[in-house]
Amino acid sequence: MNKKHKAGREKQGSAQSDARASKGGETHQQATGDRTILTTNQGVAISDNQNSLKAGGRGPTLLEDFILREKITHFDHERIPERIVHARGSGAHGYFQPYQSMKHVTKANFLSDPSVQTPVFVRFSTVAGGAGSVDLPRDVRGFAVKFYTQEGNYDLVGNNIPVFFIQDAIKFPDLIHSVKMEADRGYPQAGSAHDTFWDFVSLMPESLHMIMWAMSDRTLPRSLRMMEGFGVNTFRLVNDAGESNFVKFHWRPILGTSAVTWDEAVKISGADPDFHRRDLYEAIEAGAFPEFELAFQVLDQKMADDYRFDILDATKLIPEEVVPLQVVGKMVLNRNPDNFFAETEQVAFCPSHVVPGIDFSEDPLLQGRLFSYLDTQLSRLGTPNFHQIPVNAPKCPFANLQRDAKMQMMVPKGRANYEPNSIDPSAPRESHSYGFQTTPIPLEGTKVRLRAESFADHYSQARMFYRSMSLHEQKHMQKALTFELGKVDIPEIRRKMLGHLDVIDPDLGTIVAEELGMTGEAIRATPTVPHVELPPSLALRMIGKYPPTLKGRKVGVLLAPGFDVEVMQQLVKAIEAESATAALIGTKVGGVQDGAGTKQPVDMALNASPSVLFDAVAVLAGTEGDRALTENPDAVTFLRDALRHLKSIGLSGATSVANRAEVSGLGVTNFAGAKDGISTFINFARGGRVWERDSD
Ligand code: HDD
């Protein structure tokens, strides 16, 4: 053996010496004391995890190396098929607790007793992108909640938008094929701005209402903690007396809703592709637990019959002004997953997971979903035993006579694996009193492939949504449509879309046509039924719906040499008093010298912290530091972008860089100049954006 290589081998081996395995009859647990010894999956202690088994130090690797083969084989199979939709997701544990008993409408135990906390696991997701895609494409967000109730698991698998693109599940594969990366070229990743998606939409007017939502600020959430959630489909609630009502489920974020602008989304995607995942994780780690209130819209059969639209049509919503929301309880997300794969990736949601007291409607989209999710878990997780994975397992006792299948973790005892049986009196039996009872709904009809006429109006609610928006929100929608259609190569598709927009709102159609340079080129769309004028619903807006707050938001404080440390301390205190976070940014991550010459620590470096990552910003500098910032393009862009994105901006000694960036106007506060400068800055920051500055 070559001497040099032998020496190398021994050096590495000696580093492991204290983790050596059993000697002289000791088990490896005994040998290690409190140290965990590395073993194979068969429990055999490993003596060397640095080198594979070779014929000589430089010789070929031997097939006999069962330790190498076990490790590599396991690694080779680490990935499982990603979800066909909603592949990119972030999860959290928490609990749900009702404010009051909802017994009068549902017998579901977890909604009946205000003293009961039900554990939950939540997974937020984007729809179109792969598991490794960025957090901020323009996309719908999934909002799926698994309630581990004492009567079994209940999954509320919703989105952050209350309506859906299609009415019948048979169109789902077409919709998803059209929005995902194109079949031949494999792009774009996680984006709807391409020909196949808009081709599909232009041919499927039922998607237009959802398109209005998708082009609104709802699809660019500032944080997963600041989104509303919706069950989308109509479900039923059933009480002890067997009375059933229809219900729409809503989630309301305690922090209110916030969105980023498209320009911010594009820049954040580069600066921090994990923006949402990080934000959720950090908030929970910091003890700022995200909270959401669950609310119901309950309708009896008569209200449903009288409603202008069919409650079985998932492309329609019921405005809060028509059926008010009843707030039912609160969900608190207070624990991050211990392991991303084991929990967030392996969690399996199915709308068919319901508990007594909750039942389905005949919504044809929901009916298809009841099949699809169970089916997809079989392909993703590979076995009908996916319910045994800890994140999926009920937390109440469960027992039946289903047996075997891949990855069976349980060891059932006895001979009785069928029912009825007389040989095991303790074997599980059905229970008429506790068991799930399907609501008896009389059905009649002819077997047909048909879309009900009551589903035919595709334009009225699309128009209502657009007309309900504030002017700022309408502008964002116009721009989104112009951007998305601008990325469509085939002019015919753009022209068809312009025709639909003309029906939804002629002004919207005109503006988008102008912006595309296609005035007068729309292909007329002819609705099958005339649309109706609906009153606007202000509850559909994001701007102004929730009280202004800085709670849960992040303020970026850029420090340059010579800054006034007292101002910094007062500012940080004021930010924290709002239950917001102050992020200290330095031109160098190693720290920045304050005015007294003391080096102060910072959280992050300017070149990795553009102002798009923050809800408001401040720049604190001494004379030298201010001068240096004027020469630093990152600092100038930091301020310019904050101005462009209508953020509250605070300045202390940073006059030159502010001048260089041409930063002035409402919401730009000089701490030295203004009386109560810091509180003025905070006041503007609470408002989210200084809309008055929107010159556009
Ligand atoms: Fe779906 C996943 C929400 C219609 C088929 N869907 C999935 C997830 C959410 C939704 C949040 C991710 C769950 C997770 O985090 O694991 N889907 C919706 C909503 C819909 C909807 C709100 C309309 C009301 N979905 C829908 C239809 C079908 C599917 C019509 C098929 C007929 N959805 C699936 C799926 C997925 C899924 C393929 C992929 C991964 C999974 O189920 O577990 O089965």
XYZ file of C-alpha atoms and ligand atoms in Angstrom:
740
model
C 0.000 0.000 0.000
C 1.214 3.456 -0.888
C 2.403 5.019 2.390
C 0.864 8.444 1.793
C -2.632 7.041 1.271
C -2.330 4.742 4.265
C -1.531 7.711 6.487
C -4.544 9.599 5.170
C -6.786 6.665 5.937
C -5.553 6.421 9.499
C -5.969 10.128 10.153
C -9.628 10.052 9.137
C -10.228 6.856 11.076
C -8.846 8.313 14.284
C -11.283 11.211 14.188
C -14.038 8.641 14.545
C -12.408 6.623 17.294
C -14.804 7.648 20.081
C -17.774 6.514 18.030
C -16.465 2.965 17.667
C -18.777 0.033 18.059
C -19.110 -2.797 20.518
C -16.142 -4.470 22.064
C -15.904 -7.461 24.342
C -19.630 -8.208 24.693
C -20.833 -4.578 25.173
C -23.805 -3.520 23.024
C -23.177 -0.358 21.045
C -25.607 1.584 23.251
C -23.593 0.578 26.317
C -20.336 1.452 24.594
C -21.352 5.012 23.720
C -22.786 6.296 26.975
C -24.882 9.351 26.071
C -23.483 9.597 22.534
C -25.615 8.172 19.690
C -23.684 5.765 17.539
C -24.163 5.782 13.770
C -25.689 2.540 12.500
C -27.081 1.052 9.312
C -30.851 0.769 8.926
C -30.470 -2.736 10.316
C -28.950 -1.357 13.512
C -25.401 -2.455 12.768
C -22.877 0.035 14.140
C -20.746 1.727 11.495
C -17.024 2.028 12.092
C -16.138 4.304 9.169
C -18.549 6.725 7.501
C -15.809 8.458 5.478
C -14.451 5.715 3.231
C -16.059 3.038 1.100
C -14.650 -0.479 1.078
C -11.900 -0.784 -1.564
C -9.383 -3.314 -2.754
C -6.441 -1.294 -1.424
C -6.488 2.434 -0.677
C -6.618 3.335 -4.391
C -8.300 0.182 -5.624
C -11.822 -0.340 -7.030
C -14.790 -0.282 -4.660
C -16.132 -3.665 -3.647
C -19.729 -4.736 -4.267
C -19.597 -6.320 -0.869
C -19.783 -2.871 0.787
C -23.310 -3.239 2.137
C -22.922 0.000 4.126
C -22.163 2.045 1.009
C -24.924 0.356 -0.984
C -27.555 0.827 1.709
C -26.673 4.530 2.071
C -26.576 5.304 -1.661
C -29.712 3.263 -2.404
C -31.627 5.160 0.245
C -30.315 8.467 -1.091
C -31.234 7.543 -4.686
C -34.842 7.138 -3.610
C -35.115 10.208 -1.377
C -37.407 12.096 -3.727
C -41.016 11.073 -4.209
C -43.231 12.306 -7.051
C -44.056 15.927 -6.349
C -47.666 17.007 -6.273
C -49.030 17.518 -9.802
C -50.407 20.833 -8.547
C -49.516 22.757 -5.363
C -46.022 21.186 -5.392
C -44.412 24.164 -3.651
C -45.715 24.444 -0.121
C -44.890 25.515 3.411
C -46.389 23.934 6.499
C -47.056 24.655 10.145
C -48.620 22.989 13.182
C -51.109 24.680 15.456
C -54.546 24.386 16.954
C -58.108 25.478 16.319
C -60.533 26.532 19.041
C -64.168 27.608 18.549
C -65.312 30.870 20.171
C -68.753 29.437 20.747
C -70.683 26.236 20.209
C -71.994 25.779 16.668
C -74.120 22.821 17.776
C -77.251 24.383 16.323
C -75.857 23.924 12.808
C -73.341 21.102 13.079
C -72.807 18.109 15.283
C -69.067 18.177 14.517
C -67.512 17.887 17.947
C -64.560 20.187 17.211
C -67.008 23.022 16.462
C -69.299 22.366 19.421
C -67.184 22.860 22.505
C -65.331 26.177 23.046
C -63.059 24.489 25.592
C -61.665 22.015 23.055
C -58.438 22.823 21.192
C -58.125 20.695 18.092
C -54.587 20.181 16.730
C -54.140 21.233 13.076
C -51.525 21.015 10.356
C -51.669 23.666 7.632
C -49.995 23.673 4.243
C -49.922 26.838 2.150
C -48.856 26.453 -1.467
C -48.607 27.908 -4.923
C -50.408 25.979 -7.661
C -48.487 25.985 -10.912
C -44.781 25.792 -10.069
C -42.636 22.792 -9.172
C -41.459 22.103 -5.619
C -38.302 24.175 -6.147
C -39.993 27.177 -7.757
C -40.068 30.658 -6.242
C -42.619 31.797 -3.665
C -43.903 34.867 -5.504
C -45.192 34.082 -8.971
C -48.583 35.532 -9.825
C -50.554 32.497 -8.713
C -53.418 31.300 -6.555
C -52.314 30.107 -3.088
C -53.481 26.824 -1.582
C -54.737 26.995 1.995
C -55.184 23.439 3.262
C -55.969 22.639 6.894
C -56.023 19.210 8.511
C -58.002 19.171 11.770
C -57.079 16.156 13.919
C -60.472 16.032 15.640
C -61.565 13.571 18.296
C -63.959 12.129 15.705
C -61.401 11.657 12.967
C -59.450 13.867 10.588
C -61.222 16.667 8.765
C -59.444 18.315 5.812
C -60.547 21.766 4.644
C -58.643 22.008 1.348
C -59.121 25.545 0.115
C -57.460 28.424 -1.692
C -56.886 32.124 -1.021
C -59.515 32.962 -3.664
C -63.193 32.098 -3.116
C -63.977 30.907 -6.650
C -62.416 28.489 -9.127
C -61.509 28.488 -12.823
C -63.829 25.691 -13.874
C -67.215 24.287 -12.984
C -66.740 20.602 -13.685
C -63.875 18.396 -12.490
C -63.564 16.849 -15.946
C -61.843 20.096 -17.071
C -59.208 20.086 -14.297
C -56.454 18.204 -16.185
C -56.954 20.567 -19.168
C -56.774 23.662 -16.980
C -53.622 22.464 -15.245
C -51.913 21.290 -18.446
C -52.553 24.722 -19.928
C -51.095 26.686 -17.008
C -48.066 24.524 -16.277
C -44.901 24.805 -18.378
C -45.650 24.156 -22.033
C -45.452 20.558 -23.190
C -42.796 20.944 -25.883
C -40.460 23.606 -24.430
C -40.640 22.998 -20.704
C -41.221 26.636 -19.757
C -42.367 28.924 -18.241
C -41.970 27.661 -14.703
C -44.681 28.798 -12.276
C -46.166 31.484 -14.493
C -49.509 31.917 -16.222
C -48.197 34.510 -18.709
C -47.982 32.240 -21.747
C -49.983 31.153 -24.756
C -51.431 27.818 -23.644
C -52.995 29.207 -20.460
C -54.598 32.189 -22.150
C -55.669 30.029 -25.085
C -57.578 27.822 -22.637
C -59.058 30.816 -20.796
C -60.115 32.535 -24.018
C -62.061 29.391 -24.951
C -63.525 28.795 -21.461
C -65.470 31.892 -20.380
C -66.429 30.129 -17.128
C -62.862 30.907 -15.981
C -63.276 34.686 -16.363
C -64.454 35.448 -12.849
C -61.456 33.616 -11.373
C -59.214 35.359 -13.930
C -60.263 38.702 -12.479
C -59.143 37.462 -9.047
C -55.952 35.986 -10.471
C -55.072 39.337 -12.056
C -55.763 41.157 -8.787
C -53.396 41.761 -5.858
C -54.720 38.565 -4.219
C -52.237 36.493 -6.188
C -49.234 38.458 -4.858
C -49.632 38.067 -1.085
C -47.120 39.889 1.109
C -47.101 36.929 3.486
C -48.842 33.601 3.938
C -49.874 35.060 7.305
C -51.740 37.861 5.530
C -54.065 35.973 3.208
C -57.726 35.143 3.428
C -58.674 31.516 2.832
C -61.802 29.959 1.348
C -63.259 26.464 1.150
C -64.469 27.471 -2.358
C -66.947 24.622 -2.870
C -70.283 24.627 -1.087
C -70.475 22.049 1.705
C -73.225 21.036 4.098
C -73.426 21.305 7.856
C -75.617 18.786 9.640
C -76.805 19.015 13.250
C -77.851 16.342 15.744
C -81.440 16.524 14.564
C -80.267 15.692 11.051
C -81.097 19.197 9.747
C -78.757 20.260 6.998
C -77.712 23.707 5.731
C -75.317 24.793 3.050
C -72.070 26.427 4.104
C -69.193 28.402 2.583
C -66.006 28.334 4.663
C -63.811 31.418 5.105
C -60.490 32.086 6.874
C -59.720 35.642 7.995
C -56.119 36.618 8.893
C -55.820 38.522 12.181
C -52.952 40.523 10.634
C -55.231 41.676 7.798
C -54.397 41.161 4.132
C -51.416 42.710 2.356
C -50.012 42.319 -1.121
C -46.735 43.172 -2.806
C -46.652 45.004 -6.136
C -45.698 43.194 -9.332
C -42.374 45.031 -9.490
C -41.632 43.961 -5.910
C -42.653 40.365 -6.667
C -40.232 40.201 -9.583
C -37.375 41.600 -7.493
C -38.169 39.541 -4.395
C -38.118 36.396 -6.528
C -34.458 37.115 -7.214
C -33.461 38.486 -3.798
C -35.232 35.812 -1.746
C -36.969 33.006 -3.662
C -38.123 31.580 -0.300
C -39.679 34.862 0.830
C -42.950 33.342 2.049
C -41.511 30.158 3.475
C -38.863 32.083 5.420
C -41.396 34.649 6.638
C -43.717 31.936 7.993
C -40.888 30.005 9.614
C -39.290 33.061 11.207
C -42.592 34.417 12.530
C -43.359 31.119 14.254
C -39.802 30.813 15.619
C -40.080 34.375 17.001
C -43.354 33.524 18.764
C -45.393 35.838 16.501
C -47.877 33.063 15.792
C -49.992 33.489 12.665
C -53.691 33.502 13.467
C -56.764 33.062 11.311
C -60.433 33.186 12.203
C -62.766 30.608 10.728
C -66.083 32.001 9.537
C -69.194 30.462 7.987
C -71.730 31.690 5.504
C -74.722 29.481 6.234
C -77.656 29.154 3.824
C -80.753 27.068 4.190
C -82.376 25.434 1.186
C -84.700 28.380 0.601
C -81.889 30.933 0.642
C -79.954 28.723 -1.738
C -82.967 28.409 -4.051
C -83.587 32.170 -3.960
C -79.965 33.132 -4.623
C -79.376 34.537 -8.082
C -76.596 32.041 -8.844
C -76.353 28.317 -8.357
C -74.572 27.548 -5.087
C -73.241 24.374 -6.728
C -71.278 26.468 -9.235
C -67.729 26.936 -7.898
C -67.110 29.896 -10.224
C -69.540 32.000 -8.155
C -69.299 33.515 -4.698
C -71.906 34.797 -2.282
C -71.059 38.376 -1.269
C -70.797 39.011 2.445
C -73.323 41.768 1.961
C -75.842 39.100 0.857
C -75.038 36.405 3.432
C -72.955 37.795 6.313
C -70.074 35.870 7.815
C -70.428 34.263 11.243
C -67.062 34.072 12.963
C -66.756 30.668 14.551
C -63.307 30.311 16.080
C -59.605 30.872 15.729
C -56.659 28.897 14.391
C -53.201 29.611 15.813
C -50.078 28.301 14.068
C -47.538 27.890 16.842
C -45.033 25.239 15.797
C -42.798 24.749 12.793
C -42.508 21.248 11.376
C -39.524 19.317 12.738
C -38.800 17.884 9.330
C -39.860 19.353 6.012
C -40.101 16.082 4.111
C -41.727 13.963 6.818
C -44.440 16.515 7.454
C -44.885 19.254 4.833
C -44.110 16.980 1.896
C -45.828 13.813 3.097
C -48.978 15.435 4.397
C -51.923 14.163 2.355
C -55.083 16.251 2.173
C -58.365 14.931 0.781
C -61.621 16.913 0.635
C -63.251 13.502 1.198
C -61.861 13.470 4.756
C -64.925 14.749 6.613
C -66.314 14.075 10.084
C -69.932 13.635 11.246
C -71.595 17.063 11.016
C -69.952 18.027 7.711
C -71.170 16.698 4.389
C -70.783 17.359 0.685
C -72.890 19.279 -1.790
C -73.519 18.087 -5.332
C -71.089 20.673 -6.780
C -69.630 18.787 -9.777
C -66.171 20.196 -9.110
C -66.245 18.954 -5.533
C -67.577 15.577 -6.599
C -64.540 15.117 -8.866
C -62.208 16.263 -6.100
C -63.604 13.570 -3.838
C -62.098 11.029 -6.214
C -58.905 12.812 -7.237
C -57.109 13.448 -3.950
C -57.229 9.901 -2.627
C -56.063 8.693 -6.006
C -53.144 11.125 -6.154
C -51.915 10.145 -2.662
C -51.594 6.572 -3.868
C -49.256 7.642 -6.619
C -47.378 10.209 -4.535
C -46.967 8.253 -1.323
C -47.094 4.839 -2.962
C -49.439 2.970 -0.667
C -52.962 3.055 0.779
C -51.189 3.026 4.165
C -50.308 6.729 3.810
C -52.652 7.354 6.751
C -50.055 5.716 9.005
C -47.434 8.411 8.315
C -47.381 10.477 11.536
C -48.533 13.764 9.950
C -51.509 11.978 8.369
C -52.485 9.666 11.213
C -55.613 10.534 13.175
C -54.947 11.532 16.783
C -58.084 9.714 17.898
C -58.247 5.911 18.065
C -58.948 4.237 14.720
C -59.575 0.603 13.968
C -60.876 -1.416 11.065
C -60.258 -4.627 9.217
C -58.297 -3.219 6.312
C -55.051 -5.154 6.177
C -51.633 -5.452 4.562
C -50.475 -3.377 1.555
C -47.099 -1.714 1.088
C -45.351 -0.220 4.126
C -47.753 -1.659 6.670
C -46.533 -0.293 10.018
C -49.106 -1.933 12.242
C -49.083 -5.489 13.538
C -52.751 -6.484 13.899
C -53.345 -9.433 16.191
C -55.793 -12.333 16.009
C -57.717 -14.217 13.319
C -60.567 -11.810 12.696
C -59.819 -9.725 9.612
C -63.400 -9.740 8.322
C -66.726 -8.472 9.554
C -69.152 -9.723 10.750
C -67.263 -12.347 12.719
C -68.092 -14.353 15.804
C -64.585 -15.346 16.806
C -63.392 -12.011 18.180
C -65.955 -10.097 20.238
C -63.504 -7.168 20.572
C -63.089 -6.717 16.793
C -64.305 -3.304 15.497
C -67.966 -3.021 14.539
C -70.036 -0.344 12.820
C -71.982 2.068 15.032
C -75.272 3.563 13.928
C -75.190 6.178 16.681
C -71.586 7.438 16.270
C -70.952 6.563 12.655
C -70.886 9.031 9.768
C -74.333 9.356 8.231
C -74.719 10.752 4.762
C -77.432 13.407 4.665
C -80.404 11.834 2.905
C -80.927 14.088 -0.096
C -83.633 13.089 -2.556
C -82.172 12.800 -6.037
C -83.808 12.281 -9.377
C -82.872 12.883 -12.954
C -81.750 11.386 -16.218
C -78.215 10.165 -16.661
C -76.714 12.848 -18.940
C -73.486 14.704 -19.692
C -74.767 18.221 -19.337
C -73.932 21.555 -17.751
C -76.881 22.943 -15.822
C -78.334 26.136 -17.311
C -78.053 27.725 -13.885
C -74.256 27.683 -14.422
C -74.402 29.684 -17.669
C -73.693 33.293 -16.610
C -69.902 33.710 -16.773
C -69.623 37.492 -16.870
C -71.791 39.093 -14.158
C -69.622 38.212 -11.167
C -66.420 38.909 -13.101
C -67.777 42.402 -13.701
C -68.919 42.727 -10.083
C -65.435 41.837 -8.855
C -63.703 44.372 -11.115
C -66.181 47.104 -10.270
C -65.880 46.420 -6.545
C -62.168 47.201 -6.529
C -60.609 50.524 -5.495
C -59.031 52.533 -8.326
C -55.529 51.409 -7.268
C -56.563 47.785 -7.354
C -58.248 48.240 -10.739
C -55.040 49.748 -12.102
C -53.052 46.773 -10.869
C -55.482 44.465 -12.650
C -55.196 46.450 -15.887
C -51.416 46.213 -15.667
C -51.471 42.518 -14.823
C -53.683 41.766 -17.809
C -51.466 43.891 -20.062
C -48.354 42.089 -18.830
C -49.815 38.597 -19.100
C -51.400 39.110 -22.524
C -48.245 40.896 -23.649
C -46.387 37.627 -23.109
C -48.828 35.770 -25.371
C -47.310 35.290 -28.846
C -50.408 34.358 -30.824
C -52.335 37.601 -31.601
C -55.620 35.722 -32.052
C -55.585 34.663 -28.381
C -55.007 38.266 -27.258
C -57.825 39.450 -29.488
C -60.254 36.883 -28.056
C -59.311 37.899 -24.524
C -59.931 41.561 -25.357
C -63.408 40.557 -26.502
C -64.115 38.944 -23.124
C -62.758 41.982 -21.259
C -65.077 44.229 -23.281
C -68.039 42.261 -21.960
C -66.768 42.249 -18.376
C -66.181 46.011 -18.375
C -65.841 48.063 -21.564
C -63.412 50.484 -19.852
C -61.182 47.624 -18.810
C -61.249 46.225 -22.346
C -60.413 49.631 -23.817
C -57.508 50.298 -21.443
C -55.905 46.882 -21.919
C -56.334 47.109 -25.703
C -54.671 50.536 -25.667
C -51.805 49.329 -23.490
C -51.263 46.378 -25.813
C -51.407 48.677 -28.831
C -54.399 46.703 -30.141
C -57.245 49.198 -30.006
C -60.177 48.039 -32.124
C -58.792 44.522 -32.601
C -60.963 42.664 -30.081
C -62.841 39.618 -31.342
C -66.347 40.071 -30.004
C -67.450 37.627 -27.342
C -71.103 36.636 -27.257
C -72.290 35.464 -23.849
C -74.814 32.639 -23.933
C -76.988 34.453 -21.400
C -77.125 38.218 -20.809
C -75.235 39.357 -17.730
C -76.926 41.136 -14.835
C -75.798 44.273 -13.001
C -74.799 43.384 -9.461
C -74.106 45.877 -6.701
C -70.395 46.157 -5.891
C -69.178 44.279 -2.814
C -66.645 46.349 -0.872
C -65.729 43.262 1.161
C -63.953 41.968 -1.962
C -61.343 44.747 -1.782
C -58.014 44.331 -0.100
C -57.197 48.014 0.318
C -59.010 49.504 3.280
C -60.778 46.307 4.326
C -58.719 45.682 7.489
C -57.618 48.320 10.008
C -54.147 49.769 9.286
C -51.389 48.006 11.222
C -47.662 47.438 11.221
C -48.081 44.275 13.283
C -46.231 41.303 11.825
C -44.486 43.477 9.228
C -40.765 44.128 8.816
C -38.971 47.480 8.701
C -35.539 47.625 7.057
C -33.162 50.035 8.835
C -30.067 50.779 6.782
C -27.131 51.946 8.918
C -24.144 53.787 7.476
C -20.989 54.802 9.378
C -21.390 57.613 11.895
C -25.148 57.012 12.390
C -26.816 58.295 15.541
C -27.129 55.284 17.814
C -29.791 56.942 19.959
C -32.037 57.494 16.960
C -31.520 53.861 16.026
C -32.495 52.689 19.497
C -35.612 54.888 19.579
C -36.605 53.724 16.119
C -36.173 50.030 16.927
C -38.171 50.520 20.119
C -40.979 52.248 18.212
C -41.043 49.476 15.590
C -41.134 46.737 18.211
C -43.893 48.555 20.091
C -46.003 47.937 16.959
C -45.256 44.173 17.209
C -43.238 44.564 14.019
C -39.640 43.508 13.360
C -36.698 45.825 12.749
C -34.027 44.395 10.445
C -30.692 46.206 10.797
C -28.827 46.398 7.524
C -25.177 47.365 7.091
C -23.152 47.995 3.979
C -21.009 45.198 5.434
C -22.432 42.262 7.363
C -19.649 42.450 9.974
C -21.168 45.591 11.549
C -21.217 49.378 11.219
C -19.510 52.066 13.347
C -21.891 54.463 15.011
C -21.231 58.176 15.656
C -19.281 57.365 18.834
C -16.975 55.000 16.957
C -18.484 51.802 18.407
C -19.035 48.946 15.993
C -22.709 47.957 16.101
C -23.853 44.529 14.906
C -26.258 44.258 11.952
C -28.588 41.467 10.799
C -27.862 41.532 7.113
C -25.801 43.117 4.337
C -27.187 45.739 1.968
C -26.250 43.836 -1.207
C -28.531 40.979 -0.059
C -31.299 43.158 1.370
C -33.028 45.316 -1.223
C -35.890 47.411 0.114
C -38.463 45.159 -1.618
C -38.003 42.762 1.296
C -39.427 45.292 3.777
C -42.729 47.018 4.438
C -41.105 50.351 5.350
C -37.487 51.534 5.391
C -35.253 54.006 7.170
C -31.701 55.142 6.454
C -29.511 56.364 9.333
C -26.090 57.808 8.509
C -23.325 60.122 9.717
C -21.844 62.689 7.334
C -19.146 60.350 5.995
C -21.520 57.420 5.806
C -24.106 59.501 3.947
C -21.485 60.564 1.386
C -20.381 56.946 0.924
C -23.993 55.848 0.360
C -24.379 58.301 -2.534
C -21.637 56.338 -4.320
C -23.293 53.003 -3.564
C -25.840 51.959 -6.245
C -27.418 49.423 -3.859
C -28.154 52.219 -1.369
C -29.576 54.530 -4.040
C -31.769 51.735 -5.443
C -32.824 50.854 -1.885
C -34.355 54.301 -1.513
C -35.597 54.709 -5.085
C -37.462 51.416 -4.958
C -38.961 52.245 -1.562
C -40.259 55.489 -3.073
C -41.583 53.749 -6.187
C -43.307 51.119 -4.055
C -45.025 53.831 -1.997
C -43.391 52.876 1.295
C -42.968 54.968 4.390
C -39.362 56.205 4.375
C -37.485 57.561 7.411
C -34.218 59.490 7.200
C -31.648 60.448 9.806
C -28.536 62.228 8.543
C -29.028 60.613 5.133
C -29.786 63.773 3.181
C -27.250 63.377 0.382
C -28.218 59.831 -0.502
C -31.908 60.803 -0.358
C -31.161 63.661 -2.768
C -29.211 61.357 -5.067
C -32.159 58.943 -5.086
C -34.582 61.864 -5.531
C -36.577 60.747 -2.532
C -39.035 63.293 -1.174
C -42.767 63.871 -0.762
C -45.564 62.573 1.408
C -44.495 59.673 3.615
C -40.815 60.632 3.513
C -39.983 61.683 7.067
C -36.771 63.306 8.228
C -36.343 62.318 11.860
C -34.267 65.382 12.653
C -36.477 67.896 10.846
C -39.956 66.749 11.847
C -41.299 66.967 15.360
C -42.150 63.442 16.471
C -40.383 62.274 13.312
C -40.301 58.640 14.345
C -44.004 58.468 15.187
C -44.859 60.183 11.885
C -42.779 57.563 10.076
C -44.535 54.759 11.996
C -47.937 56.255 11.224
C -47.266 56.147 7.494
C -45.832 52.644 7.833
C -49.021 51.422 9.525
C -50.976 52.393 6.427
C -48.938 49.898 4.364
C -48.477 52.092 1.326
C -48.711 55.846 0.895
C -51.295 55.622 -1.897
C -51.481 59.411 -2.253
C -47.972 59.261 -3.695
C -49.167 57.039 -6.564
C -48.610 59.413 -9.450
C -49.463 56.693 -11.947
Fe -56.978 20.597 -5.767
C -54.033 19.652 -4.388
C -57.157 23.240 -3.583
C -59.794 21.743 -7.390
C -57.004 17.838 -7.657
N -55.806 21.309 -4.292
C -54.630 20.781 -3.858
C -54.109 21.539 -2.771
C -54.994 22.559 -2.543
C -56.059 22.408 -3.503
C -54.866 23.626 -1.488
C -52.791 21.281 -2.059
C -52.972 20.483 -0.799
C -51.626 20.304 -0.135
O -51.085 21.291 0.359
O -51.150 19.177 -0.143
N -58.182 22.214 -5.583
C -58.144 23.110 -4.546
C -59.327 23.945 -4.619
C -60.051 23.539 -5.688
C -59.336 22.439 -6.289
C -59.659 25.056 -3.639
C -61.355 24.063 -6.195
C -62.378 24.251 -5.442
N -58.153 19.926 -7.273
C -59.282 20.531 -7.773
C -59.900 19.676 -8.751
C -59.112 18.549 -8.827
C -58.024 18.734 -7.882
C -61.169 19.978 -9.524
C -59.265 17.317 -9.672
C -60.361 16.883 -10.196
N -55.696 19.058 -6.041
C -55.937 18.002 -6.830
C -54.885 16.915 -6.733
C -53.935 17.494 -5.629
C -54.567 18.839 -5.331
C -54.269 16.526 -8.016
C -52.452 17.545 -5.952
C -51.735 17.064 -4.732
C -52.777 16.584 -3.857
O -54.000 16.726 -4.465
O -52.628 16.116 -2.749
O -55.464 15.721 -6.352
